Tab-separated table of C-alpha atoms in Angstrom:
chain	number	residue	atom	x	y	z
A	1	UNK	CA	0.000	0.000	0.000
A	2	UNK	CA	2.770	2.615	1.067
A	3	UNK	CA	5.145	1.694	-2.176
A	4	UNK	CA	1.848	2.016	-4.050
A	5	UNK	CA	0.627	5.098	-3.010
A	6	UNK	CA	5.154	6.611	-3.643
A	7	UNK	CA	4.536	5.100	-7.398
A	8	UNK	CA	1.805	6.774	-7.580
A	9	UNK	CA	3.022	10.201	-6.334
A	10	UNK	CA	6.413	9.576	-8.587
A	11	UNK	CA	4.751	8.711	-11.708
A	12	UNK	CA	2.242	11.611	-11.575
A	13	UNK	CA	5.511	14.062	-10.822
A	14	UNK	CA	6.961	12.503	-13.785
A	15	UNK	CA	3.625	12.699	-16.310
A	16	UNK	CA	3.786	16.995	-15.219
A	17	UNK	CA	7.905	17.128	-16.259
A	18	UNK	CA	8.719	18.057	-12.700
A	19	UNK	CA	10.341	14.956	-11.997
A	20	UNK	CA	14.104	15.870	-11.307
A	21	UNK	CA	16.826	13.730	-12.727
A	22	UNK	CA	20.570	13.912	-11.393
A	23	UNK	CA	23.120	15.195	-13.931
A	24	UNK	CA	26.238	13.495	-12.923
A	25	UNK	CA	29.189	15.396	-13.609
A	26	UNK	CA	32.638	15.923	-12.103
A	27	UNK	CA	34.090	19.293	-12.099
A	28	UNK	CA	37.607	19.325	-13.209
A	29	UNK	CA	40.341	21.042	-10.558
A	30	UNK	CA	42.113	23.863	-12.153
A	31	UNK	CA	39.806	23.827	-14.830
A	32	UNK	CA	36.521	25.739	-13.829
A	33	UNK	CA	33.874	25.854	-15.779
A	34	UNK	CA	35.401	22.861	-17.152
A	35	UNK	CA	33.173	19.385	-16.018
A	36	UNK	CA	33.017	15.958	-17.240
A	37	UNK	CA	29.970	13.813	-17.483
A	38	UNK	CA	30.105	10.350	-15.932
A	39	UNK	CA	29.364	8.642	-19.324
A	40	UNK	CA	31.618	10.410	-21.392
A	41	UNK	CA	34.980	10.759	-19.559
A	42	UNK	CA	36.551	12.281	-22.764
A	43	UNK	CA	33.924	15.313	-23.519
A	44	UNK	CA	34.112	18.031	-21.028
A	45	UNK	CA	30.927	20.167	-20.823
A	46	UNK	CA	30.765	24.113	-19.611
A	47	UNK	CA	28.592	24.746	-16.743
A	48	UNK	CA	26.677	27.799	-16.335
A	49	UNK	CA	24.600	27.173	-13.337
A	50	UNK	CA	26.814	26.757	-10.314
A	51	UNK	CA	26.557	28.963	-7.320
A	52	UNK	CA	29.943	28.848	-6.806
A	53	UNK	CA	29.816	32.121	-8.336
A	54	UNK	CA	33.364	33.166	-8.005
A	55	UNK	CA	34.901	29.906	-8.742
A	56	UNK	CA	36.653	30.195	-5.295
A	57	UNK	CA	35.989	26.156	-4.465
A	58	UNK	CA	39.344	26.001	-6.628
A	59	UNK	CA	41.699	28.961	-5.262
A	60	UNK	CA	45.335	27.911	-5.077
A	61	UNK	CA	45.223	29.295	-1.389
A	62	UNK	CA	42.513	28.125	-0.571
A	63	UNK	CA	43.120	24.879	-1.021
A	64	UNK	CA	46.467	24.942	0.682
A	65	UNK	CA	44.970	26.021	3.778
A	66	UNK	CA	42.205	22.769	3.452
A	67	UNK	CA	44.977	20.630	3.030
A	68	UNK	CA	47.603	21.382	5.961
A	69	UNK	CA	44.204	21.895	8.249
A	70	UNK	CA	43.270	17.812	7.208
A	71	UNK	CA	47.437	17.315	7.846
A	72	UNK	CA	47.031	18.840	11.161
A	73	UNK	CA	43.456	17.844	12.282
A	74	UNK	CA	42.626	15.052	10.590
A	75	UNK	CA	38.938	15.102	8.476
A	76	UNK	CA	36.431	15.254	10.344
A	77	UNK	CA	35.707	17.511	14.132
A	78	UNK	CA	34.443	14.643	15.858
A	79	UNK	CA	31.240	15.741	16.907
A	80	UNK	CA	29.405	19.098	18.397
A	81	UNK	CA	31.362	21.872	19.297
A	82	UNK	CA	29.423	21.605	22.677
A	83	UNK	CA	30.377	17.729	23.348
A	84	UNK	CA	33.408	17.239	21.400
A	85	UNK	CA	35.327	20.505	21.877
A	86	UNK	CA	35.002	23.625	19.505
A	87	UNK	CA	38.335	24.379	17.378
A	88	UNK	CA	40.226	27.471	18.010
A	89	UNK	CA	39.763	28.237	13.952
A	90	UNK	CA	36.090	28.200	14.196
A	91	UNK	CA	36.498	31.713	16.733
A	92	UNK	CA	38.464	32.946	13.614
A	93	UNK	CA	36.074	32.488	11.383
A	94	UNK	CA	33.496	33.887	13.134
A	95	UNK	CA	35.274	36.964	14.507
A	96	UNK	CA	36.032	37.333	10.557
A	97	UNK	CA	32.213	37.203	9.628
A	98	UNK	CA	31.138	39.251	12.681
A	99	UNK	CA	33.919	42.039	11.495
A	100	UNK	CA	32.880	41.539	7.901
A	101	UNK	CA	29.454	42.289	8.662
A	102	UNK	CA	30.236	45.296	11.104
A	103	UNK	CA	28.562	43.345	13.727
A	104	UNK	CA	29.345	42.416	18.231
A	105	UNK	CA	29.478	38.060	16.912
A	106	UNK	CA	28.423	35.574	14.470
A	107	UNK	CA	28.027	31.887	15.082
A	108	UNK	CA	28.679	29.274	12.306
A	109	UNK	CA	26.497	26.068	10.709
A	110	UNK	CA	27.131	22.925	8.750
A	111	UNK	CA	24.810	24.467	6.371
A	112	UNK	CA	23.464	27.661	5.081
A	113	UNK	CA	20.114	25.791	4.908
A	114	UNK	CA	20.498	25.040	8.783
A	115	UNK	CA	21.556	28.113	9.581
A	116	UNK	CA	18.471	30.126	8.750
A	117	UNK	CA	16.047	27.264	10.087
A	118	UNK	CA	17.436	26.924	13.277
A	119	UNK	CA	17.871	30.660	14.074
A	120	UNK	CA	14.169	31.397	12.624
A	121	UNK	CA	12.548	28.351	15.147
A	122	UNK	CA	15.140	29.152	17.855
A	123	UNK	CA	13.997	33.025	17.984
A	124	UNK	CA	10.311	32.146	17.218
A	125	UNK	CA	10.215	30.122	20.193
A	126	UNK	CA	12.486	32.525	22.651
A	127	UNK	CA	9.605	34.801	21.972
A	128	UNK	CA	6.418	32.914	21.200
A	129	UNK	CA	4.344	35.842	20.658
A	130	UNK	CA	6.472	37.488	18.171
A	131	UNK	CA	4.773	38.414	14.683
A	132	UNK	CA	6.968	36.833	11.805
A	133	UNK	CA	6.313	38.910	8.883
A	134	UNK	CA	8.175	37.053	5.657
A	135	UNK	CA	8.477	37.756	1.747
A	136	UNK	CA	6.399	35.494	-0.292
A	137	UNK	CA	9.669	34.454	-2.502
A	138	UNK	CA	11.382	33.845	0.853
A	139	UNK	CA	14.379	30.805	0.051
A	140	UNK	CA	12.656	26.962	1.472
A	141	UNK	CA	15.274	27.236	4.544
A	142	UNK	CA	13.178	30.222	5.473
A	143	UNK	CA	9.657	29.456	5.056
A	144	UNK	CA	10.612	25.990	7.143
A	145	UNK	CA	11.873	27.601	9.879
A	146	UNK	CA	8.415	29.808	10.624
A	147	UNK	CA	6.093	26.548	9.729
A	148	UNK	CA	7.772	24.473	12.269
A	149	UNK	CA	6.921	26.798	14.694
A	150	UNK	CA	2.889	28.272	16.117
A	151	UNK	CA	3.541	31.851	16.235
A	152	UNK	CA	1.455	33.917	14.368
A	153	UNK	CA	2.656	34.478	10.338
A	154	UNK	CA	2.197	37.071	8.103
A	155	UNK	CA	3.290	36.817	4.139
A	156	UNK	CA	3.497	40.138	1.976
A	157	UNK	CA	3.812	40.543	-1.606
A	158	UNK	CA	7.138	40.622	-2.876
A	159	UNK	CA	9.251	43.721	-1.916
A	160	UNK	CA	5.867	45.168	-1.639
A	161	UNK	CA	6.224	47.831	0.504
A	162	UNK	CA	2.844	49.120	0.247
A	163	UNK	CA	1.491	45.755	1.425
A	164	UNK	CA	4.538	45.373	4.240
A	165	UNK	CA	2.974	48.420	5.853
A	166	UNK	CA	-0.483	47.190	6.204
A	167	UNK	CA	0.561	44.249	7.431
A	168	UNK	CA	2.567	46.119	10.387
A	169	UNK	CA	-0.555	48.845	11.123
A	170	UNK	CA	-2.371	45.617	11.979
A	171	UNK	CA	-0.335	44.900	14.729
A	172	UNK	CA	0.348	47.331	18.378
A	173	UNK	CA	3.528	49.046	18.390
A	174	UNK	CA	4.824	46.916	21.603
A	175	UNK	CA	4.086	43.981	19.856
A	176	UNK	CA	7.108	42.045	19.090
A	177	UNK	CA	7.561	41.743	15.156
A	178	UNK	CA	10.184	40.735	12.833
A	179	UNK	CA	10.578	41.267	9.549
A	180	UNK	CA	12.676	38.643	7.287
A	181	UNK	CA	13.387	38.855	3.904
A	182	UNK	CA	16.253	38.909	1.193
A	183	UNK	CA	18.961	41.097	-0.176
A	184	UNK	CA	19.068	38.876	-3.582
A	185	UNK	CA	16.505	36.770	-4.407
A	186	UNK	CA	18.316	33.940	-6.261
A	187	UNK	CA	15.260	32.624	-8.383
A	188	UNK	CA	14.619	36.350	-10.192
A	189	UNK	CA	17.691	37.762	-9.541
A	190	UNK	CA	15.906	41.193	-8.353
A	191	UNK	CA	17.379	43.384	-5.242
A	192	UNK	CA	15.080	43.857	-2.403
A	193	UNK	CA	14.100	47.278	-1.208
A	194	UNK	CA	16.665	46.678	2.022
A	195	UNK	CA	16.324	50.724	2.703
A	196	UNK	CA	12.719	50.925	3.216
A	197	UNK	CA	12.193	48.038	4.958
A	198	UNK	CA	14.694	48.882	7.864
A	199	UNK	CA	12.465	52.467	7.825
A	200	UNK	CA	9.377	50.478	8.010
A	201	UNK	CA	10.817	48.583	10.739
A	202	UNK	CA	12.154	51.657	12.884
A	203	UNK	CA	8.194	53.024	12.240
A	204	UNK	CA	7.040	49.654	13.852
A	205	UNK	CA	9.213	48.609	16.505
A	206	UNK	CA	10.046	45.431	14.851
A	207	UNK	CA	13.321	43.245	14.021
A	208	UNK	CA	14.870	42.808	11.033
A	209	UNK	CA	16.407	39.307	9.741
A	210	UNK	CA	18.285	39.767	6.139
A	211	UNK	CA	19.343	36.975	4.117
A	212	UNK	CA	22.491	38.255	1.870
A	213	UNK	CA	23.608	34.530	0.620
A	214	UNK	CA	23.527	35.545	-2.516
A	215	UNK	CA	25.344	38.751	-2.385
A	216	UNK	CA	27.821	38.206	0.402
A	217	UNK	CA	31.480	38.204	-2.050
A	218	UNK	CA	29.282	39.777	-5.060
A	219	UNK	CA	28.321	43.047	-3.399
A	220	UNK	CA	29.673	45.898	-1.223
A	221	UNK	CA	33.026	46.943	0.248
A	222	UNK	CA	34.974	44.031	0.382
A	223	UNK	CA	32.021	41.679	-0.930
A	224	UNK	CA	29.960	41.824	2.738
A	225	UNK	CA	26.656	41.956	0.608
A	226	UNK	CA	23.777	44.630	-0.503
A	227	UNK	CA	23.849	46.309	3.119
A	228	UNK	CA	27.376	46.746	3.226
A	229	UNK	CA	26.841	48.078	-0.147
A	230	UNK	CA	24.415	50.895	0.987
A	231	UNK	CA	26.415	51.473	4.008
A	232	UNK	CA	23.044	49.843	6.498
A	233	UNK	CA	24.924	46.662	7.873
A	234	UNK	CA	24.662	48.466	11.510
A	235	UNK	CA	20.841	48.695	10.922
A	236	UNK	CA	19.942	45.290	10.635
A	237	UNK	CA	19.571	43.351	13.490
A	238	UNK	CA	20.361	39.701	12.068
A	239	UNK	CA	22.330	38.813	9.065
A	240	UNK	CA	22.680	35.332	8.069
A	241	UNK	CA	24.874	34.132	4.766
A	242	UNK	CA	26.211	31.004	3.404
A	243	UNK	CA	29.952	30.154	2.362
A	244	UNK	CA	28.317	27.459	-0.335
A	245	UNK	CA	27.967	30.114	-2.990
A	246	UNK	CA	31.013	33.032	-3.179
A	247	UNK	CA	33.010	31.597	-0.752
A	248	UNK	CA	32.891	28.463	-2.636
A	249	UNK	CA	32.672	25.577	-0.004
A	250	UNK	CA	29.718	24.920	2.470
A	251	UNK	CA	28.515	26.133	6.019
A	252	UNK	CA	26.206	28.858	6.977
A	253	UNK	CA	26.397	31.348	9.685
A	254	UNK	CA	24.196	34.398	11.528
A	255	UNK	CA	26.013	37.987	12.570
A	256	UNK	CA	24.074	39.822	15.103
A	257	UNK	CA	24.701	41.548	18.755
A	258	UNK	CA	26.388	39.677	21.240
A	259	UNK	CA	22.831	38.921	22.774
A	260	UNK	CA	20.951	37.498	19.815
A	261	UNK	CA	23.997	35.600	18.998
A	262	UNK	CA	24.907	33.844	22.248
A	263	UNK	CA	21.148	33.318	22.678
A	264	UNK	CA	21.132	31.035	19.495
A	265	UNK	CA	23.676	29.310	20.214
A	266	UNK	CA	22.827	28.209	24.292
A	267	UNK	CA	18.939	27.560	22.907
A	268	UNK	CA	19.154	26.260	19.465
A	269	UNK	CA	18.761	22.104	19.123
A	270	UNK	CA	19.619	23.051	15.353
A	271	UNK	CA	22.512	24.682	16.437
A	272	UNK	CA	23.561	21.889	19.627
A	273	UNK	CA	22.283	18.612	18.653
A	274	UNK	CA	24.422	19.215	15.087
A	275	UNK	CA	27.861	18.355	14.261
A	276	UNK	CA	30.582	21.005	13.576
A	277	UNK	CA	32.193	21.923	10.345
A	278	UNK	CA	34.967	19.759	9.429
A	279	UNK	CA	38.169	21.944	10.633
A	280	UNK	CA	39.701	21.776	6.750
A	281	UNK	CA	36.460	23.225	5.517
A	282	UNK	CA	36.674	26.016	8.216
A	283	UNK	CA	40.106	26.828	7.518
A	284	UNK	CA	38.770	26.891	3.617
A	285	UNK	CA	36.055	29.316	4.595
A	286	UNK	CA	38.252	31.585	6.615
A	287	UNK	CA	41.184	31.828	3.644
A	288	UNK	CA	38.185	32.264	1.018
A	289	UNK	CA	36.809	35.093	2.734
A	290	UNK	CA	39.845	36.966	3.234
A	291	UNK	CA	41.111	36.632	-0.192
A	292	UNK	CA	37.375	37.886	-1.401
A	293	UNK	CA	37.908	40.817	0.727
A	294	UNK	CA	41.699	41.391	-0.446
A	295	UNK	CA	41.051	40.604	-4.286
A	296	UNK	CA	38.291	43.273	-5.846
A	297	UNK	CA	39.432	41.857	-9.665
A	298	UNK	CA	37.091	38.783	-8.526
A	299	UNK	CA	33.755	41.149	-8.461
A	300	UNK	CA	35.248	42.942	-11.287
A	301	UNK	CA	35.572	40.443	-13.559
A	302	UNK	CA	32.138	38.819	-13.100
A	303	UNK	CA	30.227	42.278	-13.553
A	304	UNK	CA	32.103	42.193	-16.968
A	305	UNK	CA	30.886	38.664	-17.854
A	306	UNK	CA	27.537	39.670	-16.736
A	307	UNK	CA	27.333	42.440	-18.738
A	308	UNK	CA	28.732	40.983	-22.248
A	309	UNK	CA	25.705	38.224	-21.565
A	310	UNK	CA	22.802	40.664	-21.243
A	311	UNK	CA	24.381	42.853	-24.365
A	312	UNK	CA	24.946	39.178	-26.709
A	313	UNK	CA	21.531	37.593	-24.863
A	314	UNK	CA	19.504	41.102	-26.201
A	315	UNK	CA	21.104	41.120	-29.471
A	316	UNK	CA	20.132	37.802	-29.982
A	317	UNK	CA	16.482	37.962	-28.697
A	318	UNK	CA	16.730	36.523	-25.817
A	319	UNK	CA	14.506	37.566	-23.456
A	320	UNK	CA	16.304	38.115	-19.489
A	321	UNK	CA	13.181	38.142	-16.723
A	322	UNK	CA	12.994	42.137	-16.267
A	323	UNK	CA	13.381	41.886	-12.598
A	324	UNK	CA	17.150	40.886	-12.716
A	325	UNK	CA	19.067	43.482	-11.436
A	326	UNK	CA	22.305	41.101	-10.094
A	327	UNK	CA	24.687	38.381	-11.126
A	328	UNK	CA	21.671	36.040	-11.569
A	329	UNK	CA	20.686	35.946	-15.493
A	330	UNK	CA	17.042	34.133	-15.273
A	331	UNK	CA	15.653	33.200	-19.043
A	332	UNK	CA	11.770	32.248	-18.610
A	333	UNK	CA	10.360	29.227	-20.638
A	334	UNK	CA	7.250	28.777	-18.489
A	335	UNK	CA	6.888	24.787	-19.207
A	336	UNK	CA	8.593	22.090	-17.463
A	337	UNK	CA	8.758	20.393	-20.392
A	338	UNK	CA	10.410	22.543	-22.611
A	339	UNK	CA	12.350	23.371	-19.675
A	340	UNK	CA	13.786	19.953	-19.436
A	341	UNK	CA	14.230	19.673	-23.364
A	342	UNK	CA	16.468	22.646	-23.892
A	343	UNK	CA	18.421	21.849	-20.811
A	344	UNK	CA	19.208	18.088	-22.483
A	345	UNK	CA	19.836	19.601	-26.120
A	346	UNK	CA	22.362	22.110	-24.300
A	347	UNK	CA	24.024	19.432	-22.953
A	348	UNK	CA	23.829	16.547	-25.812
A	349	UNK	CA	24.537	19.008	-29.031
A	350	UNK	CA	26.018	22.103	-27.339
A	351	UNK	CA	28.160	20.685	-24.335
A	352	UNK	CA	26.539	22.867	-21.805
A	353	UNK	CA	25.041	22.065	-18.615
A	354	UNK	CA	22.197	24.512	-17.455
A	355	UNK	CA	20.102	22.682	-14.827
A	356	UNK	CA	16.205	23.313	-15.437
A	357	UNK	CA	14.564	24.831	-12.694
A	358	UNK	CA	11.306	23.817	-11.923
A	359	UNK	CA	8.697	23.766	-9.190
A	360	UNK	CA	9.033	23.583	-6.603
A	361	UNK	CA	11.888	26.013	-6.452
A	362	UNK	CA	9.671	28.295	-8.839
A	363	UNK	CA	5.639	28.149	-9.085
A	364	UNK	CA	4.232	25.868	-11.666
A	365	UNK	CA	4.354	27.730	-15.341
A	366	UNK	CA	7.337	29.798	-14.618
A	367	UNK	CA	10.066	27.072	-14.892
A	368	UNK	CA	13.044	28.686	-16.001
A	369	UNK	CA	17.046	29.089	-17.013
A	370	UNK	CA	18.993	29.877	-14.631
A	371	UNK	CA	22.251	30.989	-15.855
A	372	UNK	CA	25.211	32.261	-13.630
A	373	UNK	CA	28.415	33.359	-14.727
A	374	UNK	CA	31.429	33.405	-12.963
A	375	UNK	CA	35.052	35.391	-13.591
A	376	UNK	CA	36.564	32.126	-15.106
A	377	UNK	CA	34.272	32.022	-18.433
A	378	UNK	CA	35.726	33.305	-21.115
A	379	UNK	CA	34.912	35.582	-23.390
A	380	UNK	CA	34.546	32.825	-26.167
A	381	UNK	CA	32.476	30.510	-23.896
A	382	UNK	CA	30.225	33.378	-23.005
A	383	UNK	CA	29.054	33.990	-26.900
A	384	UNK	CA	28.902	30.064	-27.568
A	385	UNK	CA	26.602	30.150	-24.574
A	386	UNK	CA	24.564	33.224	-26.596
A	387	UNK	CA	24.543	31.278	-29.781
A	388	UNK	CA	23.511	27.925	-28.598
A	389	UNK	CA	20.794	29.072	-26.364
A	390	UNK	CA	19.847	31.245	-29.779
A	391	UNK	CA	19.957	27.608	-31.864
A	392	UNK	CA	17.874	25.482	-28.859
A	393	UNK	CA	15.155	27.733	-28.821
A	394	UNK	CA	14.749	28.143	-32.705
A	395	UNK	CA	14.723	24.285	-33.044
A	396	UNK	CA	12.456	23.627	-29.790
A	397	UNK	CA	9.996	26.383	-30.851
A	398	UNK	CA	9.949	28.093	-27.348
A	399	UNK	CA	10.384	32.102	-28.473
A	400	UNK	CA	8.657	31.801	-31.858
A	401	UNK	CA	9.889	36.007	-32.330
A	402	UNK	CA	13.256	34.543	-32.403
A	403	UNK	CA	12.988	32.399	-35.814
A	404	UNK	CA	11.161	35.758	-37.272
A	405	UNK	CA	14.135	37.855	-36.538
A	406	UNK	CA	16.523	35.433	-38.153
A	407	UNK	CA	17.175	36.697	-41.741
């Protein structure tokens, strides 16, 4: 009955072409973009969908500093910091985050996933009759945080300030509230109104949570993210970011007052019950940030390759979703199916991997593209990317303006 009612659920995912198949693929050290599929050892394919978006997973100093940390620790940290001893390096790392972030701590997660659902339950339940007032396009890590706890929820329209407003007249002033949203929003690629928000929150004595993971090493003096950026870091009561994306390895972390931050860790059973980052991938994490900080040529360089895509992508017709304002270069297709079709004729004729995004990462008819480019594309691969894209949609039929613009 049980494996019955699974088939079931499976087969009917597969029928709608949201059914997700694994694309496996080794990336080649030294060689970003560079990747090989598991079938065809020989043929390397280009990929333009990693979030490793400043190819830092593969810095020469980076990995030194993973390797003599393995030579000195061994691999793995043997358990919770709380039970099995916290490393001196992790204090590094998070007095590096806290500084990066202009803020009194930070605390550190396997996971950026983790981090924001266990800080999000931990604080709802430290104060069960705070209001949690979230984005609708809030990341999964979010919106699983507030469901697993019963404080009262509120959802307003995306950076819909209008509609944030009327949410927070509803409630007293003394009220507790917090308000959590994102810098980026990975899935459009749009900037959230971080400004008015914070003013909104000042007008209604509420908190303010801000998830930069996909601007922290993109954006900002030194690459702390969009608040650094607009010089508002001090303004925002909880910052939380991920070293999986820029920083190019995994973990997640919070920066916040002394207070909020020692308050997460003593009451968080995501944070206590959890085992530690491996001490080579904090040592990776620590050298990664620092050389972001150090090396501006990194941002540099991937504003350029962002730039000669949008100029080659609109002389060739193809449509970027108008809300993209960032490093994240979303192409709308609206149809799992075709969705899933480009992304295996990109990969089969062209020898590029774009991963189709479907729901539910992204609501049901607005499956997209979504392509990221990093400093280490080059020039060449960037207008092969342009002119294959061009080719897969003429032959699949998804833009039909395209093939009427072709002389």
């Amino acid at each position: 009955m049980y494996q019955k009612y699974l088939r079931d659920k499976l087969e009917k995912l597969k029928l709608s072409g949201q059914y997700r198949n694994f694309t496996y693929l080794n990336r080649i050290c030294g060689q970003y973009p560079l990747a090989q599929l598991r079938s065809e050892k020989n043929k390397s394919v280009v990929v333009w969908c990693s979030n490793d978006y400043l190819g830092m997973s593969e810095n020469d100093t980076v990995l030194q500093e993973m390797h003599k940390a393995i030579d000195r620790y061994g691999a793995g940290s043997g358990g919770s910091r709380n039970i099995s001893g916290s490393y001196e390096m992790y204090e590094h790392l998070e007095s590096e985050l806290a500084q990066w972030h202009k803020k009194e701590a930070a605390l550190v997660f396997p996971t950026g996933f983790t981090s924001n659902d266990a800080t999000i339950q931990c604080l709802l339940r430290l104060f069960p009759e705070l209001v949690v007032i979230s984005d609708e396009l809030n990341h999964a890590s979010i919106v699983n945080g507030i469901r697993a706890t019963k404080n009262n929820r509120e959802i307003f329209q995306h950076n819909d300030i209008e509609h944030l407003e009327q949410i927070l007249k509803k409630y007293p002033y003394n009220r507790p509230k917090i308000i959590i949203f994102e810098s980026v929003y990975s899935m459009d690629g749009d900037i959230s109104p971080v400004e008015e928000i914070i003013s909104l929150a000042k007008k209604y004595n509420s908190l303010t949570y801000l998830d930069e993971v996909h601007a922290v090493g993109i954006y900002g003096p030194e690459g702390a993210g969009i608040a650094a950026e607009r010089n508002i870091s001090e303004q925002i009561d909880i910052i939380q970011g991920t070293m999986a994306k820029s920083i190019g390895i995994i973990g997640g972390y919070i920066a916040s007052s002394n207070e909020f931050i020692d308050s997460i860790r003593s009451f968080s059973t995501g944070f206590i019950f959890t085992t530690s980052l491996p001490p080579s991938v904090t040592a990776g994490c620590l050298a990664s940030i620092r050389y972001i900080k150090e090396n501006n040529y990194l941002r540099e360089q991937l504003y350029l390759n962002t730039s000669r895509i949008r100029v080659l992508f609109k002389e060739k017709n193809i449509p970027l979703m108008a809300g993209s304002q960032t490093h994240i270069l979303p192409v709308m297709i609206g149809n799992a199916q075709d969705c899933r079709n480009a992304a295996e004729r990109l990969l089969q004729v062209h020898s590029i991997y774009i991963q189709p995004i479907n729901y539910p990462s992204v609501p049901i008819g607005t499956e997209r593209f979504r392509i990221n480019v990093t400093p280490n594309h080059t020039l060449e691969q960037i207008e092969q990317l342009a002119d294959a894209v061009q080719e897969v949609f003429q032959y699949l039929n998804i833009y039909p303006f395209i093939n009427k613009t072709k002389k």
